[in-house]
Amino acid sequence: SKFARMRFDEARLVLSETIAKGSVLRIERLSDSADPMTIDFVEAEMAGKPLTLSDIAGDNKVEFAGDGTALQAFINANPGKTIFIPAGRYEIPSQIEIRAEGTRLAGAGMWHTELFFSASSDNPRTYSRRGIVCSQNNCGVSDLSITTINNKRYYLNDASKQVGKGFMGSWGTGSSWSRVRVDHFECGAWVADYSGNSTNGLTVTDCRFRNNYADGINLCNSSDCRVEQSSFRNNGDDDMASWSAESYCSNNVFANCTAEHNWRASSLGFFGGGGHRAENILVKDGLESGVRLVSDFGGKAFGNEGIVFSNISIVHCACVKGDVGVSGDFWGVDEGALHIEASKNYSIPNAVFENFDIYDSRGNAVFVGAWASNSHSIDNLRLTNINVHGVADSNSYAFYFE
């Protein structure tokens, strides 16, 4: 309701047969409606056969046989077990909570098992009833999709009324998510300790965070987590982020991931903490920054151990300042494709950026900024093998220091 930023949405389906090599895939409009339609892109992949209970590792497992309204009770009745949810679409009326250590939810595959959170985000009594929350150790979710009826970030556009995240809670120590698709939540995942059991060692592998209205995944107050081989697309805030909001975050890693069409903030950012790494990342077509290291957000400052970004490509990112809602970021301000700025809250020490390729930047390809008036600085910054392949705006630069 503010700016037209979410430029497309996705529909998906499983076909009844495999498309043979050399075939033509035809998309045909059957409606007589005169409404304009645009197809941005089409992806096709092998969905694979649905998994069954026998495909699930381990002996401590049970199969769920009810509908979505019975799932929470079944989870409660089987603490510490792997709960297999067969192929199908399950309408879930409220948030799912994993309450016992070692409990895992396993589906038949992200194309086959869908948990659909059906509570209205337009009703004051139900707007936040969605997602999976856990603060226990050694828990997990694998081989399923979670999605919702939701189409907004906040109820009544009020930031205090968040409509629910796909994953929430601390997930304790040693938990994991694998081969999960998450879309149409406020955030795909917001991992943070609000229950006294801090996050440590969460692993996220082969997951997809798409079409969410804020962050793809934010490792808030979390340490020693690893997100790898995952895809981010069409999210409305940082795709991959770590924020030391209340607790100092350390040693979080984003590796071998792809991020596309982010429409607010950036695809990759660290905000406070230290010892983090981002490596082997492709960022494409973000409306603002592709990668950023900034002190915009309060909390714990950056540590002296530094942060390392390596082997990263940024394609067609950055924005140029101008009228709010038309140019620039949400405030009409310049954002570089690679944006490093210590303008607020704390300084940035010992950051390393190495082996970058920045293509077709819409604004400044690399922006580095700090202002003596606010007593914050960027210290011992190292930029090594940063290659800029084109800047579209005639008033912008390959490297801009302020």
Tab-separated table of C-alpha atoms in Angstrom:
chain	number	residue	atom	x	y	z
A	1	SER	CA	0.000	0.000	0.000
A	2	LYS	CA	3.060	2.288	-0.035
A	3	PHE	CA	5.134	1.704	-3.188
A	4	ALA	CA	4.652	-0.689	-6.089
A	5	ARG	CA	7.720	-2.806	-5.400
A	6	MET	CA	6.635	-6.466	-5.481
A	7	ARG	CA	6.723	-6.723	-9.252
A	8	PHE	CA	5.435	-10.266	-9.649
A	9	ASP	CA	4.261	-13.290	-7.708
A	10	GLU	CA	4.697	-17.002	-8.346
A	11	ALA	CA	2.287	-19.819	-9.072
A	12	ARG	CA	3.444	-23.415	-9.092
A	13	LEU	CA	2.052	-26.801	-9.961
A	14	VAL	CA	3.105	-30.401	-10.444
A	15	LEU	CA	2.287	-31.738	-13.902
A	16	SER	CA	0.762	-35.171	-14.329
A	17	GLU	CA	3.580	-36.303	-16.606
A	18	THR	CA	7.217	-35.531	-17.312
A	19	ILE	CA	7.966	-33.104	-20.139
A	20	ALA	CA	9.993	-35.091	-22.653
A	21	LYS	CA	13.283	-33.736	-23.959
A	22	GLY	CA	12.658	-31.606	-27.060
A	23	SER	CA	9.006	-30.900	-26.196
A	24	VAL	CA	7.419	-27.444	-26.350
A	25	LEU	CA	5.873	-26.131	-23.157
A	26	ARG	CA	2.829	-24.031	-24.068
A	27	ILE	CA	1.099	-21.571	-21.758
A	28	GLU	CA	-2.358	-20.765	-23.059
A	29	ARG	CA	-4.799	-18.156	-21.832
A	30	LEU	CA	-8.298	-19.627	-21.517
A	31	SER	CA	-10.127	-16.704	-19.901
A	32	ASP	CA	-12.054	-14.131	-21.976
A	33	SER	CA	-10.990	-11.375	-19.543
A	34	ALA	CA	-9.367	-8.327	-21.130
A	35	ASP	CA	-7.083	-7.810	-18.105
A	36	PRO	CA	-3.435	-7.573	-19.144
A	37	MET	CA	-1.123	-10.437	-18.224
A	38	THR	CA	2.647	-10.629	-18.145
A	39	ILE	CA	4.675	-13.775	-17.620
A	40	ASP	CA	8.048	-12.829	-16.186
A	41	PHE	CA	9.695	-16.233	-16.417
A	42	VAL	CA	9.019	-19.959	-16.262
A	43	GLU	CA	11.111	-22.576	-14.497
A	44	ALA	CA	10.739	-26.320	-14.883
A	45	GLU	CA	12.345	-29.049	-12.821
A	46	MET	CA	11.905	-32.686	-11.918
A	47	ALA	CA	9.649	-32.963	-8.898
A	48	GLY	CA	10.633	-36.555	-8.173
A	49	LYS	CA	8.459	-39.217	-6.638
A	50	PRO	CA	6.854	-38.531	-3.242
A	51	LEU	CA	8.810	-39.898	-0.304
A	52	THR	CA	7.189	-42.490	1.947
A	53	LEU	CA	7.715	-43.399	5.587
A	54	SER	CA	10.260	-46.051	4.611
A	55	ASP	CA	12.402	-43.358	2.955
A	56	ILE	CA	12.770	-41.466	6.243
A	57	ALA	CA	15.969	-42.221	8.144
A	58	GLY	CA	15.911	-43.645	11.670
A	59	ASP	CA	13.609	-45.879	13.656
A	60	ASN	CA	11.980	-43.347	15.973
A	61	LYS	CA	9.387	-42.212	13.428
A	62	VAL	CA	5.612	-42.131	13.073
A	63	GLU	CA	3.256	-41.335	10.193
A	64	PHE	CA	0.613	-38.646	10.474
A	65	ALA	CA	-2.780	-39.660	9.088
A	66	GLY	CA	-5.088	-36.746	9.912
A	67	ASP	CA	-5.992	-33.397	8.396
A	68	GLY	CA	-4.338	-30.068	9.138
A	69	THR	CA	-6.487	-29.348	12.185
A	70	ALA	CA	-5.078	-32.446	13.931
A	71	LEU	CA	-1.386	-31.895	13.223
A	72	GLN	CA	-0.517	-29.913	16.366
A	73	ALA	CA	-2.110	-32.498	18.646
A	74	PHE	CA	-0.229	-35.287	16.845
A	75	ILE	CA	3.086	-33.440	17.281
A	76	ASN	CA	2.333	-32.963	20.998
A	77	ALA	CA	1.555	-36.683	21.377
A	78	ASN	CA	4.849	-37.754	19.770
A	79	PRO	CA	7.610	-35.722	21.433
A	80	GLY	CA	11.130	-36.367	20.254
A	81	LYS	CA	10.036	-38.379	17.212
A	82	THR	CA	10.316	-37.803	13.481
A	83	ILE	CA	6.786	-37.126	12.268
A	84	PHE	CA	6.273	-38.051	8.634
A	85	ILE	CA	3.582	-36.002	6.848
A	86	PRO	CA	2.579	-37.785	3.618
A	87	ALA	CA	1.976	-36.091	0.278
A	88	GLY	CA	-0.992	-33.734	0.311
A	89	ARG	CA	-2.127	-30.207	1.101
A	90	TYR	CA	-2.912	-29.607	4.758
A	91	GLU	CA	-4.817	-26.510	5.858
A	92	ILE	CA	-3.360	-25.415	9.196
A	93	PRO	CA	-5.610	-23.062	11.235
A	94	SER	CA	-2.958	-21.748	13.643
A	95	GLN	CA	0.760	-21.597	14.381
A	96	ILE	CA	2.560	-24.926	14.795
A	97	GLU	CA	4.769	-25.220	17.873
A	98	ILE	CA	7.474	-27.840	18.353
A	99	ARG	CA	7.745	-28.227	22.121
A	100	ALA	CA	10.068	-31.214	22.683
A	101	GLU	CA	13.766	-31.713	21.986
A	102	GLY	CA	14.577	-33.947	19.035
A	103	THR	CA	11.196	-33.550	17.300
A	104	ARG	CA	11.358	-33.409	13.518
A	105	LEU	CA	8.759	-32.845	10.798
A	106	ALA	CA	9.451	-34.637	7.499
A	107	GLY	CA	7.333	-34.417	4.358
A	108	ALA	CA	7.165	-36.284	1.072
A	109	GLY	CA	9.096	-33.518	-0.743
A	110	MET	CA	8.648	-29.767	-1.217
A	111	TRP	CA	6.546	-30.423	-4.338
A	112	HIS	CA	4.350	-32.981	-2.602
A	113	THR	CA	3.677	-31.995	1.036
A	114	GLU	CA	2.299	-28.494	1.620
A	115	LEU	CA	1.388	-26.977	4.977
A	116	PHE	CA	-0.969	-24.130	4.119
A	117	PHE	CA	-1.631	-21.689	6.973
A	118	SER	CA	-5.197	-20.643	6.274
A	119	ALA	CA	-5.981	-18.116	9.050
A	120	SER	CA	-6.941	-14.715	7.672
A	121	SER	CA	-4.357	-11.939	7.908
A	122	ASP	CA	-7.215	-9.420	7.672
A	123	ASN	CA	-8.892	-10.500	10.915
A	124	PRO	CA	-7.650	-8.950	14.204
A	125	ARG	CA	-8.131	-12.309	15.961
A	126	THR	CA	-6.195	-14.424	13.463
A	127	TYR	CA	-3.714	-12.220	11.587
A	128	SER	CA	-0.574	-13.767	13.196
A	129	ARG	CA	-1.609	-17.433	13.340
A	130	ARG	CA	0.919	-18.944	10.971
A	131	GLY	CA	4.366	-20.502	10.741
A	132	ILE	CA	6.416	-23.010	12.745
A	133	VAL	CA	7.943	-21.947	16.066
A	134	CYS	CA	10.531	-23.877	18.083
A	135	SER	CA	13.050	-23.161	20.827
A	136	GLN	CA	14.161	-26.746	21.510
A	137	ASN	CA	17.456	-28.446	20.642
A	138	ASN	CA	18.090	-30.889	17.776
A	139	CYS	CA	14.787	-30.292	16.014
A	140	GLY	CA	14.187	-30.075	12.298
A	141	VAL	CA	11.946	-29.703	9.272
A	142	SER	CA	12.588	-31.295	5.883
A	143	ASP	CA	11.059	-32.045	2.490
A	144	LEU	CA	7.934	-29.920	2.527
A	145	SER	CA	6.550	-26.487	1.647
A	146	ILE	CA	5.009	-23.994	4.010
A	147	THR	CA	2.895	-21.188	2.621
A	148	THR	CA	-0.071	-19.025	3.599
A	149	ILE	CA	-3.102	-17.112	2.449
A	150	ASN	CA	-1.263	-13.954	3.541
A	151	ASN	CA	-0.478	-11.095	1.119
A	152	LYS	CA	0.966	-8.412	3.390
A	153	ARG	CA	3.770	-7.591	5.822
A	154	TYR	CA	1.688	-6.093	8.642
A	155	TYR	CA	-1.939	-6.177	9.679
A	156	LEU	CA	-3.429	-2.721	8.954
A	157	ASN	CA	0.093	-1.625	7.875
A	158	ASP	CA	0.982	-1.395	11.595
A	159	ALA	CA	4.554	-2.575	12.313
A	160	SER	CA	3.496	-3.770	15.786
A	161	LYS	CA	1.033	-6.214	14.193
A	162	GLN	CA	3.259	-8.650	12.331
A	163	VAL	CA	1.357	-11.285	10.383
A	164	GLY	CA	3.670	-14.199	11.140
A	165	LYS	CA	6.964	-15.706	10.047
A	166	GLY	CA	7.535	-19.033	8.319
A	167	PHE	CA	10.075	-20.100	10.952
A	168	MET	CA	10.328	-18.400	14.330
A	169	GLY	CA	11.992	-19.069	17.686
A	170	SER	CA	15.578	-19.900	18.550
A	171	TRP	CA	15.636	-23.566	17.434
A	172	GLY	CA	18.133	-24.116	20.253
A	173	THR	CA	21.357	-25.977	19.493
A	174	GLY	CA	21.966	-28.319	16.571
A	175	SER	CA	18.682	-27.949	14.678
A	176	SER	CA	18.302	-28.095	10.890
A	177	TRP	CA	16.018	-27.343	7.952
A	178	SER	CA	16.520	-29.146	4.656
A	179	ARG	CA	14.711	-28.962	1.313
A	180	VAL	CA	11.953	-26.660	2.564
A	181	ARG	CA	10.157	-23.975	0.549
A	182	VAL	CA	8.824	-20.952	2.465
A	183	ASP	CA	6.670	-18.239	0.883
A	184	HIS	CA	4.049	-15.541	1.531
A	185	PHE	CA	4.923	-14.972	5.174
A	186	GLU	CA	5.944	-11.675	6.741
A	187	CYS	CA	9.504	-13.097	6.981
A	188	GLY	CA	10.594	-16.428	5.645
A	189	ALA	CA	12.509	-17.043	8.881
A	190	TRP	CA	13.408	-14.940	11.910
A	191	VAL	CA	15.699	-16.976	14.136
A	192	ALA	CA	16.082	-15.401	17.572
A	193	ASP	CA	16.084	-16.282	21.251
A	194	TYR	CA	12.969	-15.023	23.019
A	195	SER	CA	12.677	-17.939	25.483
A	196	GLY	CA	16.061	-18.239	27.193
A	197	ASN	CA	17.474	-20.926	24.869
A	198	SER	CA	19.898	-19.255	22.489
A	199	THR	CA	20.440	-20.222	18.846
A	200	ASN	CA	23.616	-22.127	18.078
A	201	GLY	CA	24.579	-24.274	15.136
A	202	LEU	CA	21.410	-24.125	13.038
A	203	THR	CA	22.006	-25.494	9.533
A	204	VAL	CA	19.800	-24.560	6.576
A	205	THR	CA	20.403	-26.561	3.383
A	206	ASP	CA	18.729	-26.645	-0.049
A	207	CYS	CA	15.853	-24.374	1.001
A	208	ARG	CA	13.873	-21.741	-0.908
A	209	PHE	CA	12.668	-18.471	0.610
A	210	ARG	CA	10.440	-16.687	-1.874
A	211	ASN	CA	7.734	-14.029	-2.155
A	212	ASN	CA	7.922	-13.005	1.493
A	213	TYR	CA	7.117	-9.440	2.532
A	214	ALA	CA	10.206	-8.850	4.676
A	215	ASP	CA	13.435	-10.822	5.261
A	216	GLY	CA	14.155	-14.141	3.625
A	217	ILE	CA	16.084	-15.325	6.690
A	218	ASN	CA	17.454	-13.235	9.552
A	219	LEU	CA	19.824	-14.909	12.019
A	220	CYS	CA	19.033	-12.482	14.816
A	221	ASN	CA	20.966	-13.002	18.082
A	222	SER	CA	22.289	-16.263	16.586
A	223	SER	CA	25.754	-17.782	16.277
A	224	ASP	CA	27.574	-20.600	14.466
A	225	CYS	CA	24.739	-21.005	11.954
A	226	ARG	CA	25.203	-22.018	8.328
A	227	VAL	CA	22.872	-21.328	5.387
A	228	GLU	CA	23.969	-23.051	2.178
A	229	GLN	CA	22.778	-24.151	-1.258
A	230	SER	CA	19.611	-22.091	-0.818
A	231	SER	CA	17.578	-19.839	-3.099
A	232	PHE	CA	16.036	-16.446	-2.306
A	233	ARG	CA	13.651	-14.612	-4.616
A	234	ASN	CA	11.211	-11.686	-4.515
A	235	ASN	CA	11.554	-10.935	-0.802
A	236	GLY	CA	10.781	-7.485	0.599
A	237	ASP	CA	13.738	-7.008	2.925
A	238	ASP	CA	17.196	-8.516	3.335
A	239	ASP	CA	17.292	-11.993	1.782
A	240	MET	CA	20.147	-13.192	4.006
A	241	ALA	CA	20.934	-11.279	7.187
A	242	SER	CA	22.511	-11.584	10.624
A	243	TRP	CA	21.648	-8.908	13.216
A	244	SER	CA	23.103	-8.638	16.724
A	245	ALA	CA	19.975	-6.980	18.056
A	246	GLU	CA	20.304	-7.980	21.740
A	247	SER	CA	23.028	-10.677	21.740
A	248	TYR	CA	26.385	-10.647	19.962
A	249	CYS	CA	26.231	-12.829	16.843
A	250	SER	CA	29.370	-14.651	15.724
A	251	ASN	CA	30.548	-17.042	13.024
A	252	ASN	CA	27.403	-17.170	10.905
A	253	VAL	CA	27.977	-18.329	7.316
A	254	PHE	CA	26.035	-17.873	4.072
A	255	ALA	CA	27.538	-20.054	1.335
A	256	ASN	CA	26.704	-21.151	-2.207
A	257	CYS	CA	23.376	-19.295	-2.386
A	258	THR	CA	21.478	-17.389	-5.073
A	259	ALA	CA	19.316	-14.297	-4.460
A	260	GLU	CA	17.082	-12.643	-7.083
A	261	HIS	CA	14.611	-9.763	-7.342
A	262	ASN	CA	14.914	-8.458	-3.800
A	263	TRP	CA	12.718	-5.358	-3.643
A	264	ARG	CA	13.856	-3.670	-0.427
A	265	ALA	CA	17.143	-3.351	1.507
A	266	SER	CA	19.639	-5.937	0.168
A	267	SER	CA	20.166	-9.578	-0.645
A	268	LEU	CA	22.999	-10.046	1.860
A	269	GLY	CA	23.869	-8.075	4.981
A	270	PHE	CA	25.541	-8.328	8.382
A	271	PHE	CA	24.559	-5.911	11.144
A	272	GLY	CA	26.845	-6.172	14.159
A	273	GLY	CA	28.787	-9.133	15.481
A	274	GLY	CA	31.905	-10.681	14.026
A	275	GLY	CA	33.616	-13.692	12.546
A	276	HIS	CA	30.884	-14.030	9.899
A	277	ARG	CA	31.527	-15.202	6.338
A	278	ALA	CA	29.663	-14.937	3.040
A	279	GLU	CA	31.131	-16.907	0.147
A	280	ASN	CA	30.179	-18.067	-3.341
A	281	ILE	CA	27.023	-15.947	-3.660
A	282	LEU	CA	25.161	-14.719	-6.755
A	283	VAL	CA	22.881	-11.672	-6.357
A	284	LYS	CA	20.711	-10.507	-9.276
A	285	ASP	CA	18.227	-7.719	-10.001
A	286	GLY	CA	17.809	-6.189	-6.546
A	287	LEU	CA	16.034	-2.831	-6.441
A	288	GLU	CA	18.443	-1.421	-3.837
A	289	SER	CA	21.790	-2.792	-2.582
A	290	GLY	CA	23.032	-6.198	-3.584
A	291	VAL	CA	25.362	-6.637	-0.594
A	292	ARG	CA	25.679	-4.320	2.388
A	293	LEU	CA	27.679	-3.961	5.589
A	294	VAL	CA	26.195	-1.082	7.590
A	295	SER	CA	25.646	0.171	11.131
A	296	ASP	CA	22.083	1.338	10.518
A	297	PHE	CA	20.547	-0.846	13.211
A	298	GLY	CA	21.065	-0.629	16.972
A	299	GLY	CA	22.244	-3.473	19.184
A	300	LYS	CA	25.682	-4.996	19.608
A	301	ALA	CA	28.442	-3.403	17.511
A	302	PHE	CA	30.789	-5.089	15.073
A	303	GLY	CA	33.694	-6.907	16.724
A	304	ASN	CA	37.379	-6.623	15.864
A	305	GLU	CA	37.529	-10.159	14.444
A	306	GLY	CA	36.010	-8.744	11.270
A	307	ILE	CA	33.731	-10.143	8.562
A	308	VAL	CA	34.788	-11.723	5.251
A	309	PHE	CA	32.888	-11.589	1.945
A	310	SER	CA	34.447	-13.621	-0.870
A	311	ASN	CA	33.647	-14.858	-4.386
A	312	ILE	CA	30.472	-12.843	-4.913
A	313	SER	CA	28.792	-11.624	-8.107
A	314	ILE	CA	26.275	-8.753	-8.062
A	315	VAL	CA	24.228	-8.221	-11.214
A	316	HIS	CA	22.011	-5.193	-11.932
A	317	CYS	CA	21.659	-3.760	-8.421
A	318	ALA	CA	21.998	-0.309	-6.740
A	319	CYS	CA	19.669	2.700	-6.928
A	320	VAL	CA	20.024	6.418	-7.569
A	321	LYS	CA	18.522	9.034	-5.247
A	322	GLY	CA	15.409	10.919	-6.287
A	323	ASP	CA	11.722	11.291	-5.571
A	324	VAL	CA	10.567	8.941	-2.803
A	325	GLY	CA	8.621	6.048	-4.268
A	326	VAL	CA	10.108	6.592	-7.712
A	327	SER	CA	13.890	6.621	-7.256
A	328	GLY	CA	16.339	5.589	-4.600
A	329	ASP	CA	15.492	3.341	-1.664
A	330	PHE	CA	12.338	3.652	0.467
A	331	TRP	CA	13.583	7.089	1.531
A	332	GLY	CA	14.735	8.183	-1.921
A	333	VAL	CA	18.439	7.749	-1.055
A	334	ASP	CA	21.377	6.339	-3.075
A	335	GLU	CA	22.368	2.733	-2.389
A	336	GLY	CA	25.451	1.128	-3.923
A	337	ALA	CA	25.453	-2.359	-5.412
A	338	LEU	CA	28.068	-3.074	-2.732
A	339	HIS	CA	27.258	-0.695	0.124
A	340	ILE	CA	29.546	-0.165	3.149
A	341	GLU	CA	28.455	2.596	5.507
A	342	ALA	CA	29.144	3.546	9.142
A	343	SER	CA	26.775	6.466	9.430
A	344	LYS	CA	24.854	5.365	12.542
A	345	ASN	CA	25.257	3.521	15.854
A	346	TYR	CA	28.818	2.077	15.609
A	347	SER	CA	31.997	1.726	13.558
A	348	ILE	CA	32.965	-1.016	11.089
A	349	PRO	CA	36.433	-2.553	11.702
A	350	ASN	CA	38.477	-5.120	9.784
A	351	ALA	CA	36.029	-6.034	7.011
A	352	VAL	CA	37.358	-7.946	3.993
A	353	PHE	CA	35.793	-7.970	0.513
A	354	GLU	CA	37.586	-10.139	-2.023
A	355	ASN	CA	36.931	-11.514	-5.503
A	356	PHE	CA	33.805	-9.543	-6.459
A	357	ASP	CA	32.332	-9.066	-9.923
A	358	ILE	CA	29.753	-6.260	-10.137
A	359	TYR	CA	27.841	-6.115	-13.427
A	360	ASP	CA	25.569	-3.415	-14.877
A	361	SER	CA	25.216	-1.422	-11.671
A	362	ARG	CA	22.294	1.017	-11.842
A	363	GLY	CA	24.039	3.418	-9.444
A	364	ASN	CA	27.398	3.449	-7.646
A	365	ALA	CA	28.892	-0.021	-7.936
A	366	VAL	CA	30.837	0.316	-4.659
A	367	PHE	CA	29.814	2.876	-2.039
A	368	VAL	CA	31.985	3.425	1.061
A	369	GLY	CA	30.801	6.082	3.500
A	370	ALA	CA	31.490	7.343	7.032
A	371	TRP	CA	31.129	10.803	8.567
A	372	ALA	CA	33.411	12.264	11.243
A	373	SER	CA	30.492	14.251	12.664
A	374	ASN	CA	28.946	11.138	14.182
A	375	SER	CA	32.228	9.708	15.596
A	376	HIS	CA	31.898	6.427	13.690
A	377	SER	CA	34.451	5.168	11.196
A	378	ILE	CA	35.360	2.396	8.791
A	379	ASP	CA	38.743	1.037	9.870
A	380	ASN	CA	41.183	-1.310	8.146
A	381	LEU	CA	38.813	-2.039	5.269
A	382	ARG	CA	40.284	-4.341	2.623
A	383	LEU	CA	38.941	-4.452	-0.942
A	384	THR	CA	40.798	-7.004	-3.086
A	385	ASN	CA	40.104	-7.971	-6.699
A	386	ILE	CA	36.872	-5.976	-6.997
A	387	ASN	CA	35.890	-5.889	-10.692
A	388	VAL	CA	33.241	-3.479	-11.948
A	389	HIS	CA	31.696	-4.291	-15.327
A	390	GLY	CA	29.584	-1.278	-16.215
A	391	VAL	CA	27.690	1.512	-14.414
A	392	ALA	CA	24.458	2.578	-16.094
A	393	ASP	CA	23.929	5.999	-14.489
A	394	SER	CA	26.169	8.713	-15.932
A	395	ASN	CA	26.382	10.512	-12.556
A	396	SER	CA	27.422	7.394	-10.600
A	397	TYR	CA	30.802	5.745	-10.162
A	398	ALA	CA	32.548	2.408	-10.097
A	399	PHE	CA	33.966	3.376	-6.651
A	400	TYR	CA	32.508	6.173	-4.550
A	401	PHE	CA	34.021	7.158	-1.160
A	402	GLU	CA	32.392	9.696	1.156
